[in-house]
Short mmCIF file of C-alpha atoms and ligand atoms in Angstrom, two decimals:
data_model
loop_
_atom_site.label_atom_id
_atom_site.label_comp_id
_atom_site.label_asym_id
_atom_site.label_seq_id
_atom_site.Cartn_x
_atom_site.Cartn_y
_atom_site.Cartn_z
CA UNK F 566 0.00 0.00 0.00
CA UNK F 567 1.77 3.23 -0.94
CA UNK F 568 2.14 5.97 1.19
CA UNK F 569 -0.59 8.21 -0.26
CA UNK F 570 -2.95 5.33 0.25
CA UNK F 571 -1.95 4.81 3.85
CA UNK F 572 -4.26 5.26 6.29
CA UNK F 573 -2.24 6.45 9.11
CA UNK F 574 -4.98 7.65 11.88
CA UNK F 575 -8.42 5.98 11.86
CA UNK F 576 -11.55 6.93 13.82
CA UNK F 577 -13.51 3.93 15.00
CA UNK F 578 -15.68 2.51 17.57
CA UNK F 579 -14.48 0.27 19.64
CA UNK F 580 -15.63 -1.91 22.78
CA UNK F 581 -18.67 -1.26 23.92
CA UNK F 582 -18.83 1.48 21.50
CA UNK F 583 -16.48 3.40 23.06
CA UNK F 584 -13.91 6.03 20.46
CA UNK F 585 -11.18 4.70 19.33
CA UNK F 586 -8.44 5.66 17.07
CA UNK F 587 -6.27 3.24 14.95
CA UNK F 588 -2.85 4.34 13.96
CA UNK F 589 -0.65 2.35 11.52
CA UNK F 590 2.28 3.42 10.01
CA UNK F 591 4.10 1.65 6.26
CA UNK F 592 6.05 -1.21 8.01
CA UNK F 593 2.98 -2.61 9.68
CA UNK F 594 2.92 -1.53 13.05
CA UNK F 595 -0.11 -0.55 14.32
CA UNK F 596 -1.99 1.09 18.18
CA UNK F 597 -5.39 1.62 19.11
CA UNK F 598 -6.36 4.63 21.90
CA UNK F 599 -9.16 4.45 23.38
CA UNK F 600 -10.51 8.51 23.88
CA UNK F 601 -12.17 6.65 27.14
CA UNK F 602 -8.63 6.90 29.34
CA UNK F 603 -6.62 8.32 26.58
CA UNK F 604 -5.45 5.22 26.85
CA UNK F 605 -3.58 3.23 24.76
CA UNK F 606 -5.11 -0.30 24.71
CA UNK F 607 -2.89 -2.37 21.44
CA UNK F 608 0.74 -1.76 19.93
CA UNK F 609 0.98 -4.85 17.46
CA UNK F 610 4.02 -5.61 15.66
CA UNK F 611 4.56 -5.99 11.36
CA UNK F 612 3.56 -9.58 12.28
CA UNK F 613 0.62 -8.51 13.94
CA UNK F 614 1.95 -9.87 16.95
CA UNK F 615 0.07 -7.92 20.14
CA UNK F 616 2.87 -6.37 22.39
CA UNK F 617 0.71 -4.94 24.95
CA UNK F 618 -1.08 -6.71 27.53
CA UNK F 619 -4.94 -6.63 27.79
CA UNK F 620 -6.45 -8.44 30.31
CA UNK F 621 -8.83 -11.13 28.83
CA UNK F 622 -11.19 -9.41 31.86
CA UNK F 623 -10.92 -5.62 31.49
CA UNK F 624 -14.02 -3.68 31.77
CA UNK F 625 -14.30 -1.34 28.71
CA UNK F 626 -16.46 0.68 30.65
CA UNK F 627 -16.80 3.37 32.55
CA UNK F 628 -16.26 4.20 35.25
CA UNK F 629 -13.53 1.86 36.04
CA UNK F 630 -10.13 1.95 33.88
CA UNK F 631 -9.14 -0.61 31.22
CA UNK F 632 -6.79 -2.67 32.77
CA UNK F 633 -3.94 -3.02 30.71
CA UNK F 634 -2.18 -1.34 28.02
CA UNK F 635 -1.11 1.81 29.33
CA UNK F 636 -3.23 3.97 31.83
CA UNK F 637 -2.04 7.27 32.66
CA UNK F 638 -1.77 7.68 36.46
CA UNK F 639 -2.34 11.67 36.74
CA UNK F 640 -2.30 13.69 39.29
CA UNK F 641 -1.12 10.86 41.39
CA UNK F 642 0.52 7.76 41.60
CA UNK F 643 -1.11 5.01 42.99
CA UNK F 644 -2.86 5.79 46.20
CA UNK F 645 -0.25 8.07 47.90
CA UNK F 646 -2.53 11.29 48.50
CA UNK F 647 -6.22 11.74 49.08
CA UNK F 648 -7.43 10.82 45.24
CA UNK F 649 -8.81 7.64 43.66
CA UNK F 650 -5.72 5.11 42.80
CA UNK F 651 -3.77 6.40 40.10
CA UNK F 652 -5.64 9.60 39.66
CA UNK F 653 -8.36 10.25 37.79
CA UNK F 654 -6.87 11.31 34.02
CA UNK F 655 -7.19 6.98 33.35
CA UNK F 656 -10.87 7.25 34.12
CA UNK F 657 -12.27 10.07 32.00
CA UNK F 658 -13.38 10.60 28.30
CA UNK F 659 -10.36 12.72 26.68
CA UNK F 660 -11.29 14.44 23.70
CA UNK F 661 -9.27 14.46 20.87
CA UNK F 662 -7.35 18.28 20.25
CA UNK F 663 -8.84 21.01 18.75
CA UNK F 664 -5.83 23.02 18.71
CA UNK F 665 -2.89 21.21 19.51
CA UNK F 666 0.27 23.40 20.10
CA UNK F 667 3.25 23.42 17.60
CA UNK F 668 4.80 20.72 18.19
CA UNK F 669 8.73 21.06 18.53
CA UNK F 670 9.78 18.29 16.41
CA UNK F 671 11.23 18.00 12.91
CA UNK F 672 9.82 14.20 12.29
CA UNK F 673 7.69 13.51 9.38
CA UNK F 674 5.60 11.30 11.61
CA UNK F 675 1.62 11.07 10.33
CA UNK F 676 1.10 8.41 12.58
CA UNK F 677 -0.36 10.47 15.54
CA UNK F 678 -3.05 11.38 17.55
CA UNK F 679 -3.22 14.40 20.24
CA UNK F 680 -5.64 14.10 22.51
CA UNK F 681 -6.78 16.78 25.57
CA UNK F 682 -8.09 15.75 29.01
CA UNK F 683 -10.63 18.84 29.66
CA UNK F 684 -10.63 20.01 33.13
CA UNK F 685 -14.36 19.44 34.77
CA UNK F 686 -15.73 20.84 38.03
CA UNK F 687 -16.08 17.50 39.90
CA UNK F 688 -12.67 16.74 39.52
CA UNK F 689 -12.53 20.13 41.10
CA UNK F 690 -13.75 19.09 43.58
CA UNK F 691 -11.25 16.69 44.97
CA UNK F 692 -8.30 18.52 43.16
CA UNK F 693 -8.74 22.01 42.94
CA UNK F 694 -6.87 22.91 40.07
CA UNK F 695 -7.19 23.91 36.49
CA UNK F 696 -4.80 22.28 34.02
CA UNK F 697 -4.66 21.71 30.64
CA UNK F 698 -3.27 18.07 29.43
CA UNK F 699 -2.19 17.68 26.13
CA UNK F 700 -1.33 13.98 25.07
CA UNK F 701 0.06 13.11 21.48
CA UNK F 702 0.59 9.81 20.68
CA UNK F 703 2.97 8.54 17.88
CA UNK F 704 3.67 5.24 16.23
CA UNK F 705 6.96 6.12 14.69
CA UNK F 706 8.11 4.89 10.98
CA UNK F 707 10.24 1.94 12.97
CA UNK F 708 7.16 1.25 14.67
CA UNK F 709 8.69 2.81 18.24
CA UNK F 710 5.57 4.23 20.29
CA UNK F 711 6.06 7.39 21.84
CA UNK F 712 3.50 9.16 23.98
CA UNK F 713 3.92 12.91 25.58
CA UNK F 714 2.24 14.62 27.85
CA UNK F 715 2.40 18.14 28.27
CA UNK F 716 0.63 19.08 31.66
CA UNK F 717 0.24 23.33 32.02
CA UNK F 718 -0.81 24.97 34.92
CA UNK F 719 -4.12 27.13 33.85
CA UNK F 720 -4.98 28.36 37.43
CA UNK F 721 -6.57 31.97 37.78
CA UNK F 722 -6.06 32.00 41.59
CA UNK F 723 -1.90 32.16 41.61
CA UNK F 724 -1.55 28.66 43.00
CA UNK F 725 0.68 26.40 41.90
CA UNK F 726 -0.25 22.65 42.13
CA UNK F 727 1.73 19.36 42.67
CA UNK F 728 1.37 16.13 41.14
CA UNK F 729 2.58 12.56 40.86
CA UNK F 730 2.67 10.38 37.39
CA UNK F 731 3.28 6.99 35.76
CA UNK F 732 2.78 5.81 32.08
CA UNK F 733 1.30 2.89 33.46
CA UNK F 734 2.21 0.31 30.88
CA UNK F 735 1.12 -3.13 30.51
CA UNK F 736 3.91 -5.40 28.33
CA UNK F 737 3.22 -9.05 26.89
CA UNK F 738 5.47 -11.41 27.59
CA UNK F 739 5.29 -14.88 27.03
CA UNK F 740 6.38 -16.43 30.16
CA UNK F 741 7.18 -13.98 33.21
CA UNK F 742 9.76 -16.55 34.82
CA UNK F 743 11.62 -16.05 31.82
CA UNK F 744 11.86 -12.35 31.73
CA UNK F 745 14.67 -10.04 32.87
CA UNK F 746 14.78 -6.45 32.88
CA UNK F 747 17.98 -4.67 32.39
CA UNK F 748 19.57 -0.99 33.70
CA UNK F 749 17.51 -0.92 37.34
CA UNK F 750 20.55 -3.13 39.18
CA UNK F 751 21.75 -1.38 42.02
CA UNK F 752 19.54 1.17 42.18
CA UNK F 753 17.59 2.03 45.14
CA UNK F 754 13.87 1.60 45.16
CA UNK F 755 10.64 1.98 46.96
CA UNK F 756 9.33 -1.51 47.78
CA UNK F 757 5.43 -1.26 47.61
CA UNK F 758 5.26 -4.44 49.90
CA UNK F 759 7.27 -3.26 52.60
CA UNK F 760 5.41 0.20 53.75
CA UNK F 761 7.14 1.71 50.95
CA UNK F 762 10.64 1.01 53.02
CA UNK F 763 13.47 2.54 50.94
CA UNK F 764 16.06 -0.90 49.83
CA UNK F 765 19.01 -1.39 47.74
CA UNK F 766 18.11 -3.67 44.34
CA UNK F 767 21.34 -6.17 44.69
CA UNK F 768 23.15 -8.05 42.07
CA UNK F 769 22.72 -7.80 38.11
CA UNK F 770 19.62 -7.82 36.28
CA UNK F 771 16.08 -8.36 37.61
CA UNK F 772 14.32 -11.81 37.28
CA UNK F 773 10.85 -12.81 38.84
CA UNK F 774 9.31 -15.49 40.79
CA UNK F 775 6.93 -13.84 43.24
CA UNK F 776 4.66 -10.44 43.34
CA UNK F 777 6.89 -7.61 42.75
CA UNK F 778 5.72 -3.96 43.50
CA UNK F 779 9.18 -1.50 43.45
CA UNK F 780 9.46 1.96 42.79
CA UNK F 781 13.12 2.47 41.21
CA UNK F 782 14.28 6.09 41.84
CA UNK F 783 16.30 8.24 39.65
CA UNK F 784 16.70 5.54 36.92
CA UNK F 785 19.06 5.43 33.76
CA UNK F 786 16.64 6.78 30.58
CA UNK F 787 16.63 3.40 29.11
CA UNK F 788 15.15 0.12 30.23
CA UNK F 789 15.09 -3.17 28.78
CA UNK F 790 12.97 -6.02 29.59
CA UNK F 791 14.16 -9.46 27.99
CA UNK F 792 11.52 -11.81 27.02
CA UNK F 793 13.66 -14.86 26.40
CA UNK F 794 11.19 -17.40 25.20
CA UNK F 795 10.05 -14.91 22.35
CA UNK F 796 13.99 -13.59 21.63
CA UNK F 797 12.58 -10.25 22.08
CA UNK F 798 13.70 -7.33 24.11
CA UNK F 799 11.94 -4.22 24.55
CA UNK F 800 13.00 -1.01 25.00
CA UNK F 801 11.68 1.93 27.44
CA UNK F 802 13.14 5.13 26.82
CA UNK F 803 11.95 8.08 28.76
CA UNK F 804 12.55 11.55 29.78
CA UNK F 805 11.38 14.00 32.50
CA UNK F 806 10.15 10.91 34.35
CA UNK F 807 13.17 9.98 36.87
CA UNK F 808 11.85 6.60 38.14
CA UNK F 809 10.28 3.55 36.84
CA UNK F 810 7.51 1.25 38.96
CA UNK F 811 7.63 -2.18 38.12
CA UNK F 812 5.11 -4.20 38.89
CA UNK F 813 3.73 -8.30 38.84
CA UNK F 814 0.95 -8.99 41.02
CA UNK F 815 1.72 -12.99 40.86
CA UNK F 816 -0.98 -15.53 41.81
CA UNK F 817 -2.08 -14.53 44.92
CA UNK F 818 -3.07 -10.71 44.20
CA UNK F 819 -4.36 -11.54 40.56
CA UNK F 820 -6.71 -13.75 42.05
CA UNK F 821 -8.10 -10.51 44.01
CA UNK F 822 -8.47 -8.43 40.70
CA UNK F 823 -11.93 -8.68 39.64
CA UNK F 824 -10.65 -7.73 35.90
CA UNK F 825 -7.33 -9.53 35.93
CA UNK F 826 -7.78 -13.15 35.31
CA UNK F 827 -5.96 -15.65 37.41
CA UNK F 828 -3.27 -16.99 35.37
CA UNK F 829 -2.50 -13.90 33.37
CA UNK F 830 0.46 -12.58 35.88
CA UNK F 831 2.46 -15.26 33.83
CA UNK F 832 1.83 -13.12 30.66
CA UNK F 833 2.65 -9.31 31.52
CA UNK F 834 5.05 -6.90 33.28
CA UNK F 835 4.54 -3.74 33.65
CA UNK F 836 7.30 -1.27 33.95
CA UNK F 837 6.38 1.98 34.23
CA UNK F 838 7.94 5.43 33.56
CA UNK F 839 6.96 7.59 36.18
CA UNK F 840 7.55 10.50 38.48
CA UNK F 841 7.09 9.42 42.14
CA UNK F 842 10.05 10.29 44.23
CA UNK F 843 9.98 14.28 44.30
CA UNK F 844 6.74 15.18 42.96
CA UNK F 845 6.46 17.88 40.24
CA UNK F 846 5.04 21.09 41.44
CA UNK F 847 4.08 23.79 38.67
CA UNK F 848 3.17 27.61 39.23
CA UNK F 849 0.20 29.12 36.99
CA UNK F 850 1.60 29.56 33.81
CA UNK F 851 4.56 26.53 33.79
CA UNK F 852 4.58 23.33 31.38
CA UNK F 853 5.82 19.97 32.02
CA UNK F 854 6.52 17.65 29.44
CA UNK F 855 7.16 14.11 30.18
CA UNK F 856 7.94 11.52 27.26
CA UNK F 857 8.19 7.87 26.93
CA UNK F 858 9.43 5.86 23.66
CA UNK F 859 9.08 2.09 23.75
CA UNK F 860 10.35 -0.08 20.91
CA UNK F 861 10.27 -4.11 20.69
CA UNK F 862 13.85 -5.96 18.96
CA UNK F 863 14.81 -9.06 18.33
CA UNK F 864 17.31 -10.24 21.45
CA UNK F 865 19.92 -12.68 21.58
CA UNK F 866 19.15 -13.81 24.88
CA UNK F 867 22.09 -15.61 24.55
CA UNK F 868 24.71 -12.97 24.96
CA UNK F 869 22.94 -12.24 27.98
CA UNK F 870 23.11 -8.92 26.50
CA UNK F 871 20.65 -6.96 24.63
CA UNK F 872 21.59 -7.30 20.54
CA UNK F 873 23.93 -4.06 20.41
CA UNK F 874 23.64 -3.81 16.42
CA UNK F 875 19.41 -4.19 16.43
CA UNK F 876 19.05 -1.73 19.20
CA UNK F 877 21.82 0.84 17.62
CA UNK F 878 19.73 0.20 14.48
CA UNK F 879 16.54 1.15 16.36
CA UNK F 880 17.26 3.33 18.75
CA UNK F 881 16.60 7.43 18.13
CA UNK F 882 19.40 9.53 18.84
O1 TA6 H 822 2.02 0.38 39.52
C1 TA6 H 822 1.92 -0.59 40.53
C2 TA6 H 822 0.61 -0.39 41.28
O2 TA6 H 822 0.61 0.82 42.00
C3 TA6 H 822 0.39 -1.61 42.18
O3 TA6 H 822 0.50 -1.26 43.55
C4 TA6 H 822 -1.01 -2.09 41.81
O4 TA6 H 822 -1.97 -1.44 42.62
C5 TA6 H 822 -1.07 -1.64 40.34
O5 TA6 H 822 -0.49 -0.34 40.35
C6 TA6 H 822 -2.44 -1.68 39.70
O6 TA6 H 822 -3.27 -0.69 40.24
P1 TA6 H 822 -4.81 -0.62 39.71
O7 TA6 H 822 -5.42 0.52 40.45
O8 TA6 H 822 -4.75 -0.39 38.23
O9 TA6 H 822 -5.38 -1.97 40.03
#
């Protein structure tokens, strides 16, 4: 299909009828957003190979958030604060930009969508705050996903306003006790099952065999999680988001998810860019931008090391 005939962003319906958008770009990759969440809920591969995970369970309906993919936790992270987990940006209907700023970039890119989460009074209400988020969403022509948000503080009162914030994403992989993620050893982290108690992560790279809920602060920009049974490695690169939550509920907690089903912990990881650590405050007036780019390559697990030549070849500058 040529270029011209491409059909890079597609309006559709999706799950109980909810908005969706379809973006494809010429190798084959595609991603669907959902406007419900502004949330992306697919990334497939030229093979059409799904690279996000979806729970077979998730409730496409409001007002409870997709579960998987990636949910935006805004304004907070998880339940540190006095908001509903995560914030409330994963569990309202974005609309899709009417008048998206200039966007700083010289990429040819048509494979995007920018979406705005409008600010209503009951959110107000818990948060009293006006702020504009801007989130534009690009499948790149290598088939990297990039989303950014761009979070302004619009308040007419002179206050400034403080917030937490995670790209909450879902990966597939095909067998969790054969994963590893790479470029979190030694760091120190946040252990979600120990009161939060600051530790030290020891030895090399990060295996699993048991629920894992760690907040990794101040992180390296780029993260790779090594799915050995599919040879395939992907990539999270990210910027103005210091730390990175990763998270596997394992048996025992999945069974308490309602929309998680029991044996799915064996099929997902998520690792998360996020701000949690030192929480970004803004005055009225002041823009944050936070960015993450995720790619899939082929690995040779073997080297133990990620495939320097394939992620060279892929990676941006
Ligand atoms: O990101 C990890 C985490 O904060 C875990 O503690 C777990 O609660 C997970 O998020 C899922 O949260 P959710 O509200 O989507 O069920």
């Amino acid at each position: 299909m040529s270029r011209r005939e491409m059909n890079f962003v597609e309006h559709s319906t999706g799950v109980n009828g909810l908005e969706k958008v379809i973006l494809r770009e010429v190798r084959g990759f595609s991603a669907e957003v959902y406007l419900y969440g502004g949330q992306v809920t697919s990334w497939k591969n030229e093979l059409g190979e799904e690279l996000l995970f979806v729970s077979s369970k998730a409730n496409f309906m409001p007002p409870k958030a997709i579960r998987g993919g990636i949910p935006i936790s805004f304004p907070q992270f998880s339940n540190h604060g006095f908001l509903e987990q995560h914030g409330f940006a994963r569990n309202r209907l974005w609309v899709l930009d009417p008048n998206p700023p200039p966007f700083p970039t010289t990429s040819t890119n048509k494979a995007y969508i920018d979406l705005l989460l409008k600010h209503t009074e009951d959110d107000a209400k818990n948060w009293p705050h006006r702020c504009e988020f801007r989130l534009r969403i690009t499948l790149g022509p290598g088939g990297d996903l990039m989303l950014t948000s761009r979070i302004r503080n619009t308040n007419t009162d002179g206050k400034s306003f403080t917030f937490t914030f995670a790209y909450h994403t879902y990966f597939a992989v095909t067998d969790i006790s054969e994963v590893r993620v790479e470029g979190l050893e030694t760091l120190d982290y946040l252990d979600n099952l120990k009161n939060r108690e600051r530790f030290t992560e020891q030895g090399d790279a990060i295996t699993f065999e048991s629920e894992v809920d760690k907040v990794y602060l101040s992180t390296p920009t780029k993260i790779a999680i090594i799915d050995h049974e599919r040879k395939r490695t992907f990539v999270v690169r990210k910027d103005g988001l210091p730390d990175a939550v990763v998270w596997n509920p394992w048996d025992k907690k999945a069974k308490t998810l309602s929309d998680f089903g029991d044996d799915e912990y064996k099929h997902m990881l998520c690792v998360e860019a996020a701000c949690v650590e030192k929480p970004i405050t803004l005055k009225p007036g002041e823009e944050w931008k936070g960015r993450q780019e995720i790619s899939a390559v082929p690995s040779s697990y073997f080297s133990g090391q990620l495939d320097p030549r394939r992620v060279l070849l892929y990676s941006n500058p």
